[in-house]
């Protein structure tokens, strides 16, 4: 087996080990509550069968946009897209194995190159540069659903590529519950750090979840 084939196989195994919703996913509706410091906002959300997102009855437009962005990120990771469709044209290069037994894999695509680390058939790190910004996402804990894994504790570190200065760090703690046949996010806690100081804590809480 050649090195490129090994890198592709390792990455494909991790990609296909993620938990995703199947083609029968009906979508769902839920109440949402956002707590940020002393501020509390409420509203409704709906994820449709086609993965489109609706956020309604939130009094603050900026908060509504924040909920939408958070759900869009979650839905992107739950969508089931065949490996060949997502990565069929990409080149895979095997890197070094670090002291945590994670293997680095460089994925070269049409528009952007990304470095990943794979451990125990899971992606444990994503490292990507986009112009003046670079970010690293490290996953510390995952939920094994029996049908694939979901990262539930992870950190995103953003830095300026020109100065190499870390501009912000976001720490995430996610909670999922099985509703019907599907695992649905019921809570996400986001802590933002700037200059090593915790500047903002935001809790997204989803309740009264009903499959469509």
C-alpha positions as MATLAB code, in Angstrom:
seq = 'XXXXXXXXXXXXXXXXXXXXXXXXXXXXXXXXXXXXXXXXXXXXXXXXXXXXXXXXXXXXXXXXXXXXXXXXXXXXXXXXXXXXXXXXXXXXXXXXXXXXXXXXXXXXXXXXXXXXXXXXXXXXXXXXXXXXXXXXXXXXXXXXXXXXXXXXXXXXXXXXXXXXXXXXXXXXXXXXXXXXXXXXXXXXXXXXXXXXXXXXXXXXXXXXXXXX';
ca = [
       0.000    0.000    0.000;
       1.482    3.362   -0.999;
       1.727    6.333    1.342;
      -0.952    8.401   -0.488;
      -3.361    5.465   -0.289;
      -2.620    5.125    3.430;
      -3.289    8.820    4.064;
      -6.521    8.740    2.032;
      -7.711    5.591    3.812;
      -7.007    6.998    7.266;
      -8.843   10.217    6.473;
     -11.763    8.465    4.780;
     -12.225    6.150    7.770;
     -12.353    9.138   10.143;
     -14.687   11.043    7.805;
     -17.090    8.117    7.569;
     -16.949    7.469   11.326;
     -18.677   10.800   12.097;
     -22.292   10.765   13.251;
     -24.581   12.131   10.536;
     -28.328   12.224   10.000;
     -29.646    9.798    7.363;
     -31.807   10.617    4.322;
     -34.970   10.007    6.371;
     -34.139   12.792    8.823;
     -37.455   14.672    9.160;
     -36.151   17.877   10.707;
     -37.349   19.257   14.023;
     -38.592   22.332   15.864;
     -37.541   23.574   19.289;
     -37.685   26.458   21.721;
     -34.379   28.268   22.159;
     -33.045   30.252   25.090;
     -29.792   32.196   24.878;
     -28.115   33.352   28.084;
     -25.242   35.821   27.824;
     -24.245   37.363   31.125;
     -27.375   38.984   32.582;
     -29.120   38.992   29.192;
     -31.663   36.272   28.347;
     -33.284   35.871   24.924;
     -35.915   33.356   23.803;
     -37.382   32.255   20.492;
     -38.096   29.305   18.239;
     -35.971   27.376   15.753;
     -36.737   24.889   13.031;
     -34.394   22.595   11.111;
     -36.148   21.368    7.978;
     -35.765   18.060    6.158;
     -33.629   19.826    3.526;
     -31.332   21.140    6.302;
     -32.528   24.732    5.930;
     -32.778   26.682    9.186;
     -35.412   29.062   10.521;
     -34.959   31.270   13.603;
     -38.055   33.196   14.694;
     -39.431   35.279   17.579;
     -36.021   36.397   18.837;
     -36.216   40.060   19.854;
     -32.587   40.937   19.084;
     -31.492   40.566   15.440;
     -27.838   40.059   16.321;
     -28.731   37.264   18.760;
     -30.976   35.668   16.104;
     -28.059   35.735   13.657;
     -25.820   34.143   16.302;
     -28.320   31.301   16.783;
     -28.529   30.799   13.025;
     -24.728   30.665   12.683;
     -24.435   28.165   15.536;
     -27.128   25.905   14.041;
     -25.610   26.197   10.561;
     -22.278   24.957   11.884;
     -23.967   22.054   13.664;
     -26.076   21.101   10.624;
     -23.003   21.176    8.360;
     -21.424   18.459   10.501;
     -24.617   16.379   10.655;
     -25.198   16.355    6.887;
     -24.399   13.050    5.205;
     -22.302   13.685    2.096;
     -20.422   10.848    0.401;
     -16.644   10.931    0.830;
     -16.040   10.964   -2.920;
     -18.356   13.938   -3.327;
     -16.560   15.939   -0.642;
     -12.967   14.816   -1.122;
     -12.774   12.737   -4.309;
     -10.532   15.256   -6.087;
      -8.282   16.011   -3.117;
      -4.714   14.879   -2.578;
      -3.752   13.329    0.761;
      -0.246   13.426    2.232;
       0.760   11.467    5.321;
       2.631   13.446    7.981;
       4.236   12.612   11.296;
       2.767   10.814   14.305;
       2.878   12.973   17.454;
       3.377   11.973   21.091;
      -0.401   11.502   21.557;
      -0.434    8.878   18.764;
      -2.258   11.265   16.406;
      -1.249   11.109   12.730;
      -1.050   14.318   10.702;
      -2.644   14.324    7.249;
      -2.384   17.195    4.772;
      -5.412   17.500    2.486;
      -4.775   19.532   -0.648;
      -7.892   20.799   -2.406;
      -8.860   23.098   -5.232;
      -9.034   26.289   -3.182;
      -7.565   25.644    0.270;
      -5.191   23.252    2.000;
      -5.951   21.871    5.448;
      -3.941   19.915    7.979;
      -5.760   17.322   10.068;
      -4.768   15.016   12.888;
      -6.391   11.591   13.145;
      -6.479    9.474   16.297;
      -8.584    6.365   16.982;
     -10.432    6.781   13.653;
     -11.505   10.331   14.571;
     -10.435   13.784   13.457;
      -8.929   15.314   16.610;
      -7.486   18.470   15.034;
      -8.212   20.744   12.069;
      -5.613   23.337   11.084;
      -6.482   25.788    8.318;
      -5.209   29.113    6.977;
      -7.423   31.573    5.098;
      -5.627   34.760    4.104;
      -4.677   36.759    7.192;
      -6.505   34.420    9.550;
      -5.598   30.920   10.643;
      -7.440   28.669   13.042;
      -6.876   25.386   14.826;
      -9.741   23.316   16.206;
      -8.749   20.726   18.810;
     -11.270   18.092   19.923;
     -10.863   16.820   23.485;
     -13.920   14.615   23.931;
     -16.444   12.914   21.665;
     -19.779   11.197   22.166;
     -19.947    7.660   20.783;
     -23.533    7.264   19.569;
     -23.046    3.726   18.323;
     -23.708    5.152   14.850;
     -20.721    7.470   14.736;
     -18.943   10.024   16.890;
     -19.894   13.620   17.708;
     -17.286   16.045   19.112;
     -18.700   17.497   22.348;
     -15.688   19.258   23.895;
     -13.429   21.259   21.601;
     -11.533   24.520   21.247;
     -11.003   26.888   18.314;
      -7.881   29.073   18.386;
      -7.685   31.985   15.936;
      -4.492   33.848   15.068;
      -3.271   36.546   12.727;
      -0.962   34.954   10.142;
       1.059   38.159    9.696;
       1.866   38.669   13.374;
       1.255   35.059   14.530;
      -0.626   36.597   17.476;
      -3.578   34.663   18.890;
      -6.607   36.925   18.455;
      -9.204   34.834   20.283;
      -9.992   31.392   21.668;
     -13.448   29.821   21.741;
     -14.139   26.827   23.985;
     -17.220   24.708   23.283;
     -19.118   22.185   25.402;
     -22.018   20.498   23.577;
     -24.800   18.250   24.861;
     -26.791   15.869   22.644;
     -29.824   13.739   23.409;
     -31.423   11.011   21.340;
     -34.909   12.056   20.269;
     -36.715    9.465   18.216;
     -34.010    7.940   16.029;
     -31.757   10.994   15.973;
     -29.214   12.689   18.201;
     -30.125   16.368   18.569;
     -28.134   19.160   20.230;
     -29.901   20.342   23.403;
     -27.229   22.677   24.788;
     -24.047   24.458   23.783;
     -21.855   26.519   26.087;
     -19.366   28.852   24.389;
     -16.597   30.598   26.329;
     -14.603   33.302   24.550;
     -11.093   34.255   25.640;
      -9.176   37.314   24.440;
      -5.633   37.906   25.734;
      -6.091   34.895   28.020;
      -9.071   36.531   29.724;
     -12.572   35.038   29.671;
     -14.561   37.864   28.086;
     -17.899   36.246   27.197;
     -19.910   33.149   28.136;
     -22.920   32.230   26.001;
     -25.340   29.359   26.678;
     -27.620   28.078   23.907;
     -30.420   25.903   25.333;
     -32.893   23.944   23.182;
     -36.056   22.472   24.698;
     -39.462   21.087   23.642;
     -37.762   19.422   20.679;
     -40.275   17.813   18.312;
     -39.374   15.919   15.159;
     -41.301   17.179   12.118;
];
